[in-house]
Amino acid sequence: MAGPSETVTRLAEGIARGERRSLAKAITLVESTRADHRMQAEDLLDSLLPRTGNAVRIGITGVPGVGKSTFIEAFGLHLVESGYKVAVLAVDPSSSISGGSILGDKTRMPRLSAAESAFIRPSPSSGSLGGVASHTREAMLLCEAAGYDVVLVETVGVGQSEYVVASMVDFFLVLVLPGGGDELQGIKRGIMELADALAINKADGDAITRAELTAAEYTAAFHLVRSGGVWEPPVVTVSALEGRGMDAVWSIAKDHREKLGASGELERKRADQRRQWFSSLLHEGLSRRFLSRPDVAAAIEEAERGIDGHTVTPTAAARRVLELLD
Ligand code: GDP
């Protein structure tokens, strides 16, 4: 086999120089489903691998309307003003179906997208959650190779996408709204376990007191669920609209990195994430390849008829189809 193609070499050089155009093209390449593009994308990622891993990887989630894009704009600008290069990526497998706002869309972050040291890329808009997530991970590596210091990965707080984003970042930030002051607003227990920090957004105007009360409730809840670990998630109040609290969130992220870095936890976390990513690719690839075989499709149809007609149990039917593997 020849070495990497000319296209790949040129893209790799452009990315190493931090060129945005090369970065954008490379991400398009990794998102492509064409077999020759996949090969090129693999070569490209292989050649850039030594340049990856240096960014602070931050995931951001919250329900629609909580203020994610406003927050990312304010937080991103704060980081840019502090001298960092910031990339914004997104995981939103529903965007192609809903046709709604594609996460990471530049028009939602007009000031940040105009900043010289910011790079914003909308979610890959097609495919399964696993596929979208895998492309986002690759895009993250490309951003790191291009010298971005902080990578923000946005996702909506519905479905499984938070779990997937949490499994690709170092630090997972959950945004919530000031509550009514009497209960934790329907936040899934799983999210309490995923979060590395929680920010109550829209703590401005007459919502300030409510936001403080909500913060106290979450602090108590984290203390119950998460005390005793290496890291107990801090809770802060912020106003993305007024740009307040951005420095506090960044100090928390830096503190988290220092603590986990010192204990070796960060490297372990990343190593686990790489293993998980590999394993999910393997599983997805296996089932896709198997299920797309014509003989398998026919056997599945026959099995389904048997199940519908009560002539075979689902267990026996599945075993018969799987025997085609042998
Ligand atoms: P997303 O759907 O989570 O991305 O939320 P957006 O960033 O689009 O914000 C939804 C709405 O909340 C918009 O009208 C924002 O102007 C508003 N908003 C966002 N952050 C704040 C904030 O800190 N304070 C107030 N008062 N409004 C905010």
mmCIF file of N, CA and C and ligand atoms in Angstrom, residues 63-70 108 154 201-202 204 238-241, ligand 1:
data_model
loop_
_atom_site.group_PDB
_atom_site.id
_atom_site.type_symbol
_atom_site.label_atom_id
_atom_site.label_comp_id
_atom_site.label_asym_id
_atom_site.label_seq_id
_atom_site.Cartn_x
_atom_site.Cartn_y
_atom_site.Cartn_z
ATOM 1 N N VAL A 63 -32.130 21.212 28.957
ATOM 2 C CA VAL A 63 -33.349 21.123 28.152
ATOM 3 C C VAL A 63 -33.401 22.290 27.154
ATOM 4 N N PRO A 64 -34.189 22.126 26.067
ATOM 5 C CA PRO A 64 -34.326 23.239 25.119
ATOM 6 C C PRO A 64 -34.844 24.478 25.850
ATOM 7 N N GLY A 65 -34.225 25.611 25.594
ATOM 8 C CA GLY A 65 -34.668 26.857 26.219
ATOM 9 C C GLY A 65 -33.938 27.198 27.504
ATOM 10 N N VAL A 66 -33.100 26.288 28.002
ATOM 11 C CA VAL A 66 -32.375 26.558 29.245
ATOM 12 C C VAL A 66 -31.316 27.648 29.027
ATOM 13 N N GLY A 67 -30.904 27.797 27.760
ATOM 14 C CA GLY A 67 -29.931 28.837 27.439
ATOM 15 C C GLY A 67 -28.582 28.289 26.997
ATOM 16 N N LYS A 68 -28.559 27.116 26.393
ATOM 17 C CA LYS A 68 -27.283 26.496 25.996
ATOM 18 C C LYS A 68 -26.505 27.370 25.014
ATOM 19 N N SER A 69 -27.193 27.823 23.951
ATOM 20 C CA SER A 69 -26.425 28.571 22.957
ATOM 21 C C SER A 69 -26.000 29.930 23.511
ATOM 22 N N THR A 70 -26.866 30.544 24.324
ATOM 23 C CA THR A 70 -26.501 31.819 24.947
ATOM 24 C C THR A 70 -25.299 31.599 25.876
ATOM 25 N N ARG A 108 -26.858 30.780 15.968
ATOM 26 C CA ARG A 108 -27.261 30.841 17.364
ATOM 27 C C ARG A 108 -26.165 31.464 18.223
ATOM 28 N N GLU A 154 -21.919 20.343 22.722
ATOM 29 C CA GLU A 154 -23.274 20.641 23.171
ATOM 30 C C GLU A 154 -24.235 19.498 22.847
ATOM 31 N N ASN A 201 -28.841 28.574 35.255
ATOM 32 C CA ASN A 201 -28.779 29.724 34.344
ATOM 33 C C ASN A 201 -29.980 30.647 34.566
ATOM 34 N N LYS A 202 -29.919 31.805 33.987
ATOM 35 C CA LYS A 202 -30.978 32.832 34.078
ATOM 36 C C LYS A 202 -31.120 33.346 35.511
ATOM 37 N N ASP A 204 -30.878 36.060 36.992
ATOM 38 C CA ASP A 204 -30.844 37.515 36.818
ATOM 39 C C ASP A 204 -32.243 38.069 37.084
ATOM 40 N N VAL A 238 -25.546 31.333 37.317
ATOM 41 C CA VAL A 238 -24.951 32.158 36.252
ATOM 42 C C VAL A 238 -26.052 32.888 35.494
ATOM 43 N N SER A 239 -25.642 33.920 34.772
ATOM 44 C CA SER A 239 -26.547 34.536 33.806
ATOM 45 C C SER A 239 -25.812 34.609 32.479
ATOM 46 N N ALA A 240 -26.181 33.704 31.585
ATOM 47 C CA ALA A 240 -25.527 33.686 30.278
ATOM 48 C C ALA A 240 -25.822 34.981 29.537
ATOM 49 N N LEU A 241 -27.050 35.488 29.734
ATOM 50 C CA LEU A 241 -27.472 36.707 29.047
ATOM 51 C C LEU A 241 -26.597 37.888 29.449
HETATM 52 P P1 GDP B 1 -31.130 26.684 24.214
HETATM 53 O O1 GDP B 1 -32.365 26.179 23.550
HETATM 54 O O2 GDP B 1 -30.819 25.888 25.433
HETATM 55 O O3 GDP B 1 -29.955 26.822 23.303
HETATM 56 O O4 GDP B 1 -31.485 28.159 24.777
HETATM 57 P P2 GDP B 1 -31.147 29.593 24.160
HETATM 58 O O5 GDP B 1 -29.732 29.960 24.411
HETATM 59 O O6 GDP B 1 -31.655 29.667 22.767
HETATM 60 O O7 GDP B 1 -32.026 30.529 25.119
HETATM 61 C C1 GDP B 1 -33.428 30.412 25.196
HETATM 62 C C2 GDP B 1 -34.014 31.745 25.648
HETATM 63 O O8 GDP B 1 -33.573 32.060 26.964
HETATM 64 C C3 GDP B 1 -33.587 32.912 24.783
HETATM 65 O O9 GDP B 1 -34.664 33.794 24.638
HETATM 66 C C4 GDP B 1 -32.459 33.554 25.581
HETATM 67 O O10 GDP B 1 -32.319 34.938 25.333
HETATM 68 C C5 GDP B 1 -32.922 33.324 26.989
HETATM 69 N N1 GDP B 1 -31.779 33.265 27.924
HETATM 70 C C6 GDP B 1 -30.655 32.545 27.800
HETATM 71 N N2 GDP B 1 -29.818 32.743 28.839
HETATM 72 C C7 GDP B 1 -30.457 33.627 29.663
HETATM 73 C C8 GDP B 1 -30.100 34.223 30.920
HETATM 74 O O11 GDP B 1 -29.035 34.007 31.484
HETATM 75 N N3 GDP B 1 -31.035 35.068 31.477
HETATM 76 C C9 GDP B 1 -32.226 35.323 30.880
HETATM 77 N N4 GDP B 1 -33.058 36.164 31.511
HETATM 78 N N5 GDP B 1 -32.571 34.781 29.699
HETATM 79 C C10 GDP B 1 -31.698 33.950 29.091
#
